[in-house]
Every structure is written in structure tokens, then in C-alpha cells.
Amino acid sequence: MEETTVKKRMLSGIKPSGDLTLGSYLGAIKNWSARAEEFDCFYFMADLHAITVRQNPADLRRRTLEQLAQYIACGLDPEKNTLFIQSHVPQHAELGWVLNCYAMFGELSRMTQFKDKSAKNADNINGGLFTYPSLMAADILLYQPDLVPVGEDQKQHVELCHTIARRFNGVYGDVFKIPEPYVPKVGARIMSLTNPTAKMSKSENEDTGRILLMDPPEVIMRQFKRAITDSDTEHCVRFDRENKPGVANLMTIYSACTGETYEQIEAEFAGQGYGAFKPKVGEAVVETLRPIREEATRLMKDKAYLESVYRDGARKAGYVAEKTLRKVYKKVGFVAP
Ligand code: TYM
């Protein structure tokens, strides 16, 4: 008889609010692709989240499909992972509404990302930007995952998801599984190359401090040669995030791309200045991103294939999501349709 083992479940998503960066890759996707054998994995393009900031519709559509091609190019095999577009699974918006009624004003007001984004978009501090964490909680809880891999900046949202889930379970019994955030040891916070105190962000315009997944080698090399290092006098490659944030960021990137530890990197570049180190980091990034760029470019030409992947993904995701939503609707007292 065939042995059936129930795999643990893993889920994560990225907003197609800008082209994916080296930060999105090292902080998120790189840590997803290795887990398909061990976990039942769900990854999505968070387009509902993207419109909390004004988007150009044509760009949003293009980026959503590109993001899918990039997920696959980064090693997420659609045969082994469920890849889908968030707006294709309406249960996200439906559970998002319910959870809004279990998220407190004070909790939502304390979210760092809400405060940052409100400051940046003072003319568009909309309700969606404020209630974004309830939708994110719905994204997670619909799938009852064991693990939610995210970069450092999303940890606060996953923690609020815990609070909301516990509150709901406290009233109605064990409806939601409480998932663990998984934040990688190296790469959880990749900073801008020109401002190492700010995270490398895909929503910034024309920022020379970010590397896009699809940047060609010459652009990547130019960006790294220009990268800000620190104005200390010792001028040596040493990991000290507080006093040498620029060098620490480059070391993090190099470590994530080559697998070397910080000690090994310090030994490799002992006696050499930043001038020698920066192009080496650039080369490591070029080699890491080259196969991804080439495969994503190839996949983008195959629209029929991408369509079959997201359709199939939405069907599988919808099946799981609907089960949770039905349970929630019943618990809160909605009449069954
Ligand atoms: P988003 O789209 O801002 O980022 C996607 C993922 O990439 C990580 N990340 C980084 N990691 C390291 N260094 C960086 N510079 C960097 N920039 C981004 C983020 O931490 C994140 O893991 N709200 C989420 C998307 C989302 C989601 C979810 C995630 C919606 N629903 C449910 C997990 C589960 C967001 O805006 O991520």
C-alpha cells in the first residue's frame, strides 16, 4: 500500500509593486526554492496589496506576470509548488474583511510599514494601506501554513497575524493554525547600495542603490563599483554593522551569493581595500542572477505556459482557501448559501 505522509505547509508572497530586487531574492525567494520536497508550498503575487499605493495598470499587469516568470526561474517548479495570483483567489479579500473586524485600530496604527508608507504617500493614506495587515493575515491563515518565510521588514505583520488568529481562536475555538515566521539568518535585510541605512526597495524610482533581478551584468557591476562604503580610516573588510554598515551590507550580499561566512570573507580580503572588494561582490551577484535572468526572459515569451501555471495554481489554492473560509463563515454565524 502506498504510504501517505502529510507534508508541512509553507506560504509566502511578494507585492508586484515594483520590479523584483536582489533584496526580494536574497531575503525571500532564495529561501523558498529549496523547500519544495519538505513542504507543501504556496507562493503568490500579492496584487491586491500592490494597489494600496497607486499603480499604473499596464505596469502592474506586466510586473505580475514577470514576477511569476521570475519565481519559476528562481527554481520554484510549478509541478511542486502552488504558484498563483492573489486576486484570482477571492477568498483572500473575503477573509480579509472578516479579519478586519478582529484587528484593532491601535494595533494597525503601530505598524512601522504603515507609518513609513503614510509619510511617503501623504496625499494617499487610504484605508487599504491601513488595513493591509488584516489582508496579509488572511493570505496566511487561509492556508493554515506551518511556516511563513519573510524578510525582517515583514516580521511585524506576521506577528500581528498571530495576534489576530489568537483573538479569533479565543472566541470560536481552534479555527486557525498559528504559523511561525521564518526569517533567514543571512539576507533578511539587504540595504540600498547608496544608503546602507535604508532597505533595498523595489518601489523606489531610479534609485542607484538597488539591483533588479533582471539587471544586465554591466549595470550590476556599475552599481557595485559605485556602492557606498564607509568613511572609516582602517579601510579593511570587516563585519561591523553598526560602524561600517556599507561594508557589512556588501559582506551580507557576498555571503548570501557565495555561501562563505563573514570570517572567510574577512580572511579572503585581508590586506585589500574596498576598491578590490566591491567588484568581487558585483561579480558574485552577476553569476547568481545570470541564470535567473536568462530563464525568466525565456519564460516571458511563453505566455500560454505562464497562463496555464497561474490558472492551475489558483484552482489548487482556491480549493484549500475555500475550506478555511467556509469554516470561518460558519463560526461567525453567516447563513450557509
Ligand atoms: P514585499 O513585496 O515588500 O517583499 C517581499 C518579500 O521580500 C522581502 N524583502 C527583503 N528581504 C531582505 N532585504 C530586502 N531589502 C527586502 N525587500 C523585501 C520581504 O521581507 C518579503 O518577505 N506584505 C508583503 C507581501 C505579502 C506576504 C503575505 C508575505 C502579502 N501577503 C503573506 C508573506 C505572507 C510585502 O509587502 O512584501
Short mmCIF file of C-alpha atoms and ligand atoms in Angstrom, two decimals:
data_model
loop_
_atom_site.label_atom_id
_atom_site.label_comp_id
_atom_site.label_asym_id
_atom_site.label_seq_id
_atom_site.Cartn_x
_atom_site.Cartn_y
_atom_site.Cartn_z
CA MET A 1 0.00 0.00 0.00
CA GLU A 2 1.26 3.47 -0.79
CA GLU A 3 2.46 5.40 2.22
CA THR A 4 0.84 8.82 2.63
CA THR A 5 2.72 11.40 4.66
CA VAL A 6 1.20 14.78 5.34
CA LYS A 7 3.75 17.44 4.49
CA LYS A 8 4.02 20.61 6.49
CA ARG A 9 2.80 23.69 4.66
CA MET A 10 4.67 26.86 3.75
CA LEU A 11 3.33 30.09 2.25
CA SER A 12 4.64 33.48 1.22
CA GLY A 13 4.04 36.31 -1.24
CA ILE A 14 5.54 39.40 -2.83
CA LYS A 15 3.76 42.56 -4.00
CA PRO A 16 4.22 43.29 -7.71
CA SER A 17 4.58 46.97 -6.80
CA GLY A 18 7.98 47.24 -8.47
CA ASP A 19 10.47 45.05 -10.30
CA LEU A 20 11.96 42.40 -8.04
CA THR A 21 15.30 43.28 -6.49
CA LEU A 22 18.28 41.45 -5.13
CA GLY A 23 16.67 42.08 -1.71
CA SER A 24 13.45 40.27 -2.75
CA TYR A 25 15.60 37.37 -3.94
CA LEU A 26 18.04 37.01 -1.04
CA GLY A 27 15.50 37.88 1.66
CA ALA A 28 12.65 35.79 0.29
CA ILE A 29 12.60 33.69 -2.89
CA LYS A 30 16.04 32.09 -2.43
CA ASN A 31 14.81 30.60 0.83
CA TRP A 32 11.66 29.23 -0.75
CA SER A 33 13.03 27.19 -3.62
CA ALA A 34 14.95 24.70 -1.51
CA ARG A 35 11.89 23.62 0.49
CA ALA A 36 9.60 22.02 -2.09
CA GLU A 37 10.45 18.43 -1.12
CA GLU A 38 9.95 19.04 2.56
CA PHE A 39 6.89 21.32 2.46
CA ASP A 40 3.65 21.73 0.56
CA CYS A 41 4.38 25.25 -0.73
CA PHE A 42 2.09 28.11 -1.78
CA TYR A 43 3.58 31.30 -3.25
CA PHE A 44 1.64 34.17 -4.75
CA MET A 45 1.85 37.56 -6.44
CA ALA A 46 0.20 39.93 -3.93
CA ASP A 47 -1.54 42.19 -6.44
CA LEU A 48 -4.33 43.15 -4.00
CA HIS A 49 -1.63 44.54 -1.72
CA ALA A 50 0.10 46.40 -4.56
CA ILE A 51 -2.83 48.79 -5.11
CA THR A 52 -2.54 50.26 -1.61
CA VAL A 53 -0.11 52.55 -3.44
CA ARG A 54 -1.23 53.98 -6.80
CA GLN A 55 -0.12 51.75 -9.71
CA ASN A 56 -0.09 52.17 -13.44
CA PRO A 57 -2.47 49.34 -14.58
CA ALA A 58 -0.37 48.21 -17.56
CA ASP A 59 2.78 48.10 -15.43
CA LEU A 60 1.02 46.17 -12.68
CA ARG A 61 -0.18 43.54 -15.18
CA ARG A 62 3.28 43.22 -16.74
CA ARG A 63 5.04 43.00 -13.38
CA THR A 64 2.63 40.37 -12.05
CA LEU A 65 3.38 38.07 -14.99
CA GLU A 66 7.11 38.86 -14.84
CA GLN A 67 7.10 38.03 -11.18
CA LEU A 68 5.59 34.63 -11.93
CA ALA A 69 8.26 34.01 -14.60
CA GLN A 70 10.92 35.07 -12.08
CA TYR A 71 9.55 32.77 -9.36
CA ILE A 72 9.86 29.84 -11.76
CA ALA A 73 13.30 31.00 -12.97
CA CYS A 74 14.44 31.16 -9.34
CA GLY A 75 13.72 27.44 -9.05
CA LEU A 76 10.08 27.26 -7.95
CA ASP A 77 8.89 24.33 -10.04
CA PRO A 78 5.13 24.75 -10.68
CA GLU A 79 4.75 20.97 -10.54
CA LYS A 80 5.91 21.01 -6.93
CA ASN A 81 4.79 24.45 -5.71
CA THR A 82 1.40 26.13 -5.99
CA LEU A 83 2.01 29.48 -7.71
CA PHE A 84 -0.92 31.86 -8.06
CA ILE A 85 -2.11 35.44 -8.40
CA GLN A 86 -3.77 36.71 -5.24
CA SER A 87 -6.74 38.41 -6.97
CA HIS A 88 -7.61 35.10 -8.69
CA VAL A 89 -8.49 33.61 -5.31
CA PRO A 90 -11.33 35.82 -3.99
CA GLN A 91 -11.24 34.14 -0.58
CA HIS A 92 -8.28 36.42 0.30
CA ALA A 93 -10.41 39.55 0.07
CA GLU A 94 -13.34 37.81 1.78
CA LEU A 95 -11.38 36.58 4.79
CA GLY A 96 -9.50 39.91 4.81
CA TRP A 97 -12.81 41.66 5.51
CA VAL A 98 -13.71 39.29 8.34
CA LEU A 99 -10.29 39.71 9.95
CA ASN A 100 -10.57 43.49 9.72
CA CYS A 101 -13.28 43.07 12.32
CA TYR A 102 -10.80 41.33 14.63
CA ALA A 103 -7.85 43.72 14.14
CA MET A 104 -7.74 46.70 16.46
CA PHE A 105 -7.22 50.31 15.38
CA GLY A 106 -4.33 50.69 17.83
CA GLU A 107 -2.58 47.58 16.51
CA LEU A 108 -2.87 48.67 12.90
CA SER A 109 -1.69 52.19 13.81
CA ARG A 110 1.50 50.82 15.32
CA MET A 111 2.69 49.08 12.15
CA THR A 112 6.04 50.52 11.08
CA GLN A 113 5.31 49.99 7.40
CA PHE A 114 2.02 51.91 7.68
CA LYS A 115 3.84 54.82 9.30
CA ASP A 116 6.63 54.78 6.67
CA LYS A 117 4.28 54.48 3.70
CA SER A 118 1.95 57.19 5.05
CA ALA A 119 4.92 59.52 5.32
CA LYS A 120 5.96 58.72 1.74
CA ASN A 121 2.41 58.94 0.28
CA ALA A 122 0.94 61.78 2.31
CA ASP A 123 -1.63 62.51 -0.43
CA ASN A 124 -2.92 58.91 -0.49
CA ILE A 125 -3.15 57.50 3.04
CA ASN A 126 -6.03 55.23 2.12
CA GLY A 127 -7.98 52.64 4.12
CA GLY A 128 -6.27 49.78 2.30
CA LEU A 129 -2.84 50.95 3.40
CA PHE A 130 -4.10 50.97 6.98
CA THR A 131 -5.85 47.58 6.95
CA TYR A 132 -3.16 45.88 4.86
CA PRO A 133 -2.06 43.64 7.77
CA SER A 134 -5.57 42.10 8.08
CA LEU A 135 -5.42 41.14 4.41
CA MET A 136 -1.94 39.75 4.93
CA ALA A 137 -3.24 37.77 7.92
CA ALA A 138 -5.98 36.39 5.66
CA ASP A 139 -3.39 35.45 2.99
CA ILE A 140 -1.61 33.40 5.60
CA LEU A 141 -4.43 31.93 7.69
CA LEU A 142 -6.48 30.71 4.71
CA TYR A 143 -3.80 28.09 4.04
CA GLN A 144 -3.13 27.03 7.66
CA PRO A 145 0.66 27.05 7.00
CA ASP A 146 3.30 25.90 9.46
CA LEU A 147 5.95 28.31 8.22
CA VAL A 148 5.88 31.78 6.64
CA PRO A 149 9.30 32.78 5.29
CA VAL A 150 9.76 36.57 5.15
CA GLY A 151 12.48 39.21 5.35
CA GLU A 152 12.98 41.20 8.54
CA ASP A 153 10.65 44.05 7.46
CA GLN A 154 7.59 41.76 7.29
CA LYS A 155 8.08 40.12 10.67
CA GLN A 156 5.89 42.67 12.45
CA HIS A 157 2.99 41.86 10.09
CA VAL A 158 3.34 38.13 10.72
CA GLU A 159 3.35 38.83 14.45
CA LEU A 160 0.12 40.82 14.12
CA CYS A 161 -1.31 37.88 12.17
CA HIS A 162 -0.61 35.76 15.28
CA THR A 163 -2.43 38.25 17.47
CA ILE A 164 -5.47 38.31 15.18
CA ALA A 165 -5.53 34.50 14.86
CA ARG A 166 -5.26 34.03 18.61
CA ARG A 167 -8.04 36.53 19.21
CA PHE A 168 -10.30 34.74 16.71
CA ASN A 169 -9.45 31.29 18.10
CA GLY A 170 -10.10 32.63 21.60
CA VAL A 171 -13.70 33.39 20.63
CA TYR A 172 -14.51 30.49 18.27
CA GLY A 173 -12.14 27.63 19.15
CA ASP A 174 -9.17 26.36 17.17
CA VAL A 175 -10.05 27.62 13.70
CA PHE A 176 -6.61 28.86 12.63
CA LYS A 177 -3.22 27.25 12.93
CA ILE A 178 -0.71 29.75 14.38
CA PRO A 179 2.17 29.89 11.88
CA GLU A 180 5.82 30.62 12.59
CA PRO A 181 7.62 33.41 10.73
CA TYR A 182 10.89 32.19 9.29
CA VAL A 183 13.47 34.95 8.84
CA PRO A 184 16.73 33.83 7.18
CA LYS A 185 19.99 34.30 9.11
CA VAL A 186 21.78 35.90 6.14
CA GLY A 187 19.93 38.12 3.68
CA ALA A 188 16.90 39.08 5.78
CA ARG A 189 17.70 42.76 5.37
CA ILE A 190 19.56 43.79 2.23
CA MET A 191 20.20 47.52 2.27
CA SER A 192 20.44 50.10 -0.52
CA LEU A 193 23.92 50.30 -2.05
CA THR A 194 23.89 54.07 -1.86
CA ASN A 195 22.21 54.40 1.53
CA PRO A 196 23.07 51.42 3.71
CA THR A 197 20.72 52.55 6.46
CA ALA A 198 17.63 52.12 4.20
CA LYS A 199 16.40 48.76 2.88
CA MET A 200 16.84 47.95 -0.80
CA SER A 201 13.32 48.59 -2.02
CA LYS A 202 11.56 47.70 -5.27
CA SER A 203 9.18 50.65 -5.03
CA GLU A 204 11.85 53.33 -5.19
CA ASN A 205 12.33 55.03 -8.57
CA GLU A 206 15.62 55.33 -10.34
CA ASP A 207 17.48 54.55 -7.17
CA THR A 208 21.06 53.66 -7.98
CA GLY A 209 21.16 51.82 -4.70
CA ARG A 210 19.04 48.89 -5.85
CA ILE A 211 19.84 45.92 -8.04
CA LEU A 212 17.00 44.41 -10.05
CA LEU A 213 16.79 40.69 -10.69
CA MET A 214 16.71 41.45 -14.41
CA ASP A 215 19.61 43.95 -14.45
CA PRO A 216 22.27 43.03 -17.05
CA PRO A 217 25.86 42.36 -15.83
CA GLU A 218 27.24 45.77 -16.85
CA VAL A 219 24.57 47.60 -14.82
CA ILE A 220 25.20 45.38 -11.78
CA MET A 221 28.96 45.93 -11.98
CA ARG A 222 28.50 49.69 -12.30
CA GLN A 223 26.19 49.78 -9.28
CA PHE A 224 28.64 47.85 -7.12
CA LYS A 225 31.62 49.96 -8.16
CA ARG A 226 29.60 52.99 -7.06
CA ALA A 227 28.40 51.38 -3.82
CA ILE A 228 28.90 53.50 -0.72
CA THR A 229 31.47 52.07 1.65
CA ASP A 230 32.36 53.63 4.93
CA SER A 231 34.47 56.62 5.77
CA ASP A 232 36.45 54.81 8.45
CA THR A 233 40.22 55.01 8.32
CA GLU A 234 41.07 51.33 8.68
CA HIS A 235 39.66 50.64 5.19
CA CYS A 236 39.53 46.90 5.69
CA VAL A 237 36.81 44.35 5.00
CA ARG A 238 35.44 43.60 8.46
CA PHE A 239 31.86 42.86 9.58
CA ASP A 240 30.62 45.64 11.85
CA ARG A 241 27.01 46.51 11.07
CA GLU A 242 26.90 49.47 13.44
CA ASN A 243 30.08 51.29 12.49
CA LYS A 244 30.56 50.00 8.94
CA PRO A 245 27.01 49.48 7.58
CA GLY A 246 28.06 49.82 3.92
CA VAL A 247 30.74 47.15 4.13
CA ALA A 248 28.52 44.93 6.30
CA ASN A 249 25.80 45.10 3.63
CA LEU A 250 28.26 44.14 0.89
CA MET A 251 29.54 41.28 3.05
CA THR A 252 25.97 40.07 3.61
CA ILE A 253 25.32 40.08 -0.14
CA TYR A 254 28.62 38.30 -0.85
CA SER A 255 27.95 35.73 1.84
CA ALA A 256 24.41 35.05 0.58
CA CYS A 257 25.68 34.63 -3.00
CA THR A 258 28.79 32.52 -2.32
CA GLY A 259 27.88 30.71 0.91
CA GLU A 260 31.07 31.99 2.58
CA THR A 261 30.91 33.01 6.25
CA TYR A 262 31.89 36.52 7.37
CA GLU A 263 35.15 35.14 8.81
CA GLN A 264 36.02 33.50 5.49
CA ILE A 265 35.30 36.75 3.65
CA GLU A 266 37.45 38.76 6.07
CA ALA A 267 40.30 36.27 5.52
CA GLU A 268 39.85 36.27 1.73
CA PHE A 269 40.13 40.07 1.53
CA ALA A 270 42.67 40.64 4.32
CA GLY A 271 45.10 43.38 3.35
CA GLN A 272 42.95 44.50 0.41
CA GLY A 273 40.89 47.70 0.42
CA TYR A 274 37.27 48.30 -0.50
CA GLY A 275 38.32 49.00 -4.11
CA ALA A 276 39.19 45.31 -4.58
CA PHE A 277 36.19 44.01 -2.65
CA LYS A 278 33.37 45.90 -4.41
CA PRO A 279 33.85 44.44 -7.92
CA LYS A 280 34.15 40.95 -6.43
CA VAL A 281 30.75 41.36 -4.80
CA GLY A 282 29.43 42.61 -8.15
CA GLU A 283 30.80 39.52 -9.92
CA ALA A 284 29.24 37.17 -7.36
CA VAL A 285 25.86 38.87 -7.86
CA VAL A 286 26.18 38.75 -11.68
CA GLU A 287 26.82 35.00 -11.55
CA THR A 288 23.97 34.42 -9.09
CA LEU A 289 21.46 36.36 -11.17
CA ARG A 290 22.60 35.35 -14.67
CA PRO A 291 20.70 32.03 -14.92
CA ILE A 292 17.61 33.60 -13.35
CA ARG A 293 17.58 36.48 -15.82
CA GLU A 294 18.08 34.19 -18.80
CA GLU A 295 15.37 31.74 -17.77
CA ALA A 296 12.87 34.48 -16.84
CA THR A 297 13.43 36.16 -20.23
CA ARG A 298 12.73 32.85 -21.97
CA LEU A 299 9.60 32.19 -19.90
CA MET A 300 8.18 35.66 -20.50
CA LYS A 301 7.93 34.76 -24.20
CA ASP A 302 5.74 31.77 -23.35
CA LYS A 303 2.53 33.46 -22.22
CA ALA A 304 0.44 30.30 -22.73
CA TYR A 305 2.64 28.39 -20.31
CA LEU A 306 2.51 31.16 -17.68
CA GLU A 307 -1.27 31.26 -18.06
CA SER A 308 -1.54 27.52 -17.50
CA VAL A 309 0.62 27.83 -14.36
CA TYR A 310 -1.40 30.61 -12.74
CA ARG A 311 -4.74 29.04 -13.66
CA ASP A 312 -3.73 25.73 -12.18
CA GLY A 313 -2.28 27.49 -9.12
CA ALA A 314 -5.49 29.47 -8.49
CA ARG A 315 -7.55 26.29 -8.72
CA LYS A 316 -5.40 24.48 -6.15
CA ALA A 317 -5.12 27.49 -3.86
CA GLY A 318 -8.85 28.21 -4.11
CA TYR A 319 -9.69 24.67 -3.03
CA VAL A 320 -7.66 25.00 0.20
CA ALA A 321 -8.75 28.60 0.84
CA GLU A 322 -12.44 27.83 0.42
CA LYS A 323 -12.34 25.15 3.11
CA THR A 324 -10.98 27.62 5.67
CA LEU A 325 -13.35 30.38 4.60
CA ARG A 326 -16.42 28.12 4.93
CA LYS A 327 -15.35 27.20 8.43
CA VAL A 328 -14.87 30.87 9.37
CA TYR A 329 -18.23 31.94 7.91
CA LYS A 330 -19.97 29.20 9.84
CA LYS A 331 -18.19 30.09 13.09
CA VAL A 332 -19.07 33.79 12.91
CA GLY A 333 -22.73 32.99 12.22
CA PHE A 334 -23.30 33.57 8.49
CA VAL A 335 -26.17 31.58 6.95
CA ALA A 336 -24.84 28.96 4.53
CA PRO A 337 -25.66 29.87 0.91
P1 TYM B 1 7.28 42.80 -0.15
O1 TYM B 1 6.67 42.64 -1.50
O2 TYM B 1 7.61 44.16 0.31
O3 TYM B 1 8.57 41.92 -0.06
C1 TYM B 1 8.53 40.53 -0.41
C2 TYM B 1 9.48 39.73 0.46
O4 TYM B 1 10.81 40.16 0.27
C3 TYM B 1 11.40 40.56 1.48
N1 TYM B 1 12.27 41.72 1.21
C4 TYM B 1 13.53 41.83 1.59
N2 TYM B 1 14.33 40.99 2.28
C5 TYM B 1 15.59 41.39 2.52
N3 TYM B 1 16.09 42.59 2.12
C6 TYM B 1 15.33 43.46 1.45
N4 TYM B 1 15.84 44.62 1.05
C7 TYM B 1 13.98 43.10 1.15
N5 TYM B 1 12.97 43.70 0.50
C8 TYM B 1 11.92 42.84 0.54
C9 TYM B 1 10.23 40.93 2.37
O5 TYM B 1 10.53 40.83 3.74
C10 TYM B 1 9.19 39.90 1.96
O6 TYM B 1 9.40 38.67 2.62
N6 TYM B 1 3.20 42.24 2.64
C11 TYM B 1 4.26 41.53 1.94
C12 TYM B 1 3.73 40.57 0.91
C13 TYM B 1 2.75 39.63 1.46
C14 TYM B 1 3.01 38.47 2.23
C15 TYM B 1 1.74 37.93 2.53
C16 TYM B 1 4.19 37.85 2.67
C17 TYM B 1 1.40 39.75 1.33
N7 TYM B 1 0.82 38.73 1.97
C18 TYM B 1 1.62 36.75 3.29
C19 TYM B 1 4.04 36.68 3.43
C20 TYM B 1 2.79 36.16 3.73
C21 TYM B 1 5.16 42.53 1.27
O7 TYM B 1 4.77 43.64 1.03
O8 TYM B 1 6.38 42.06 0.92
#
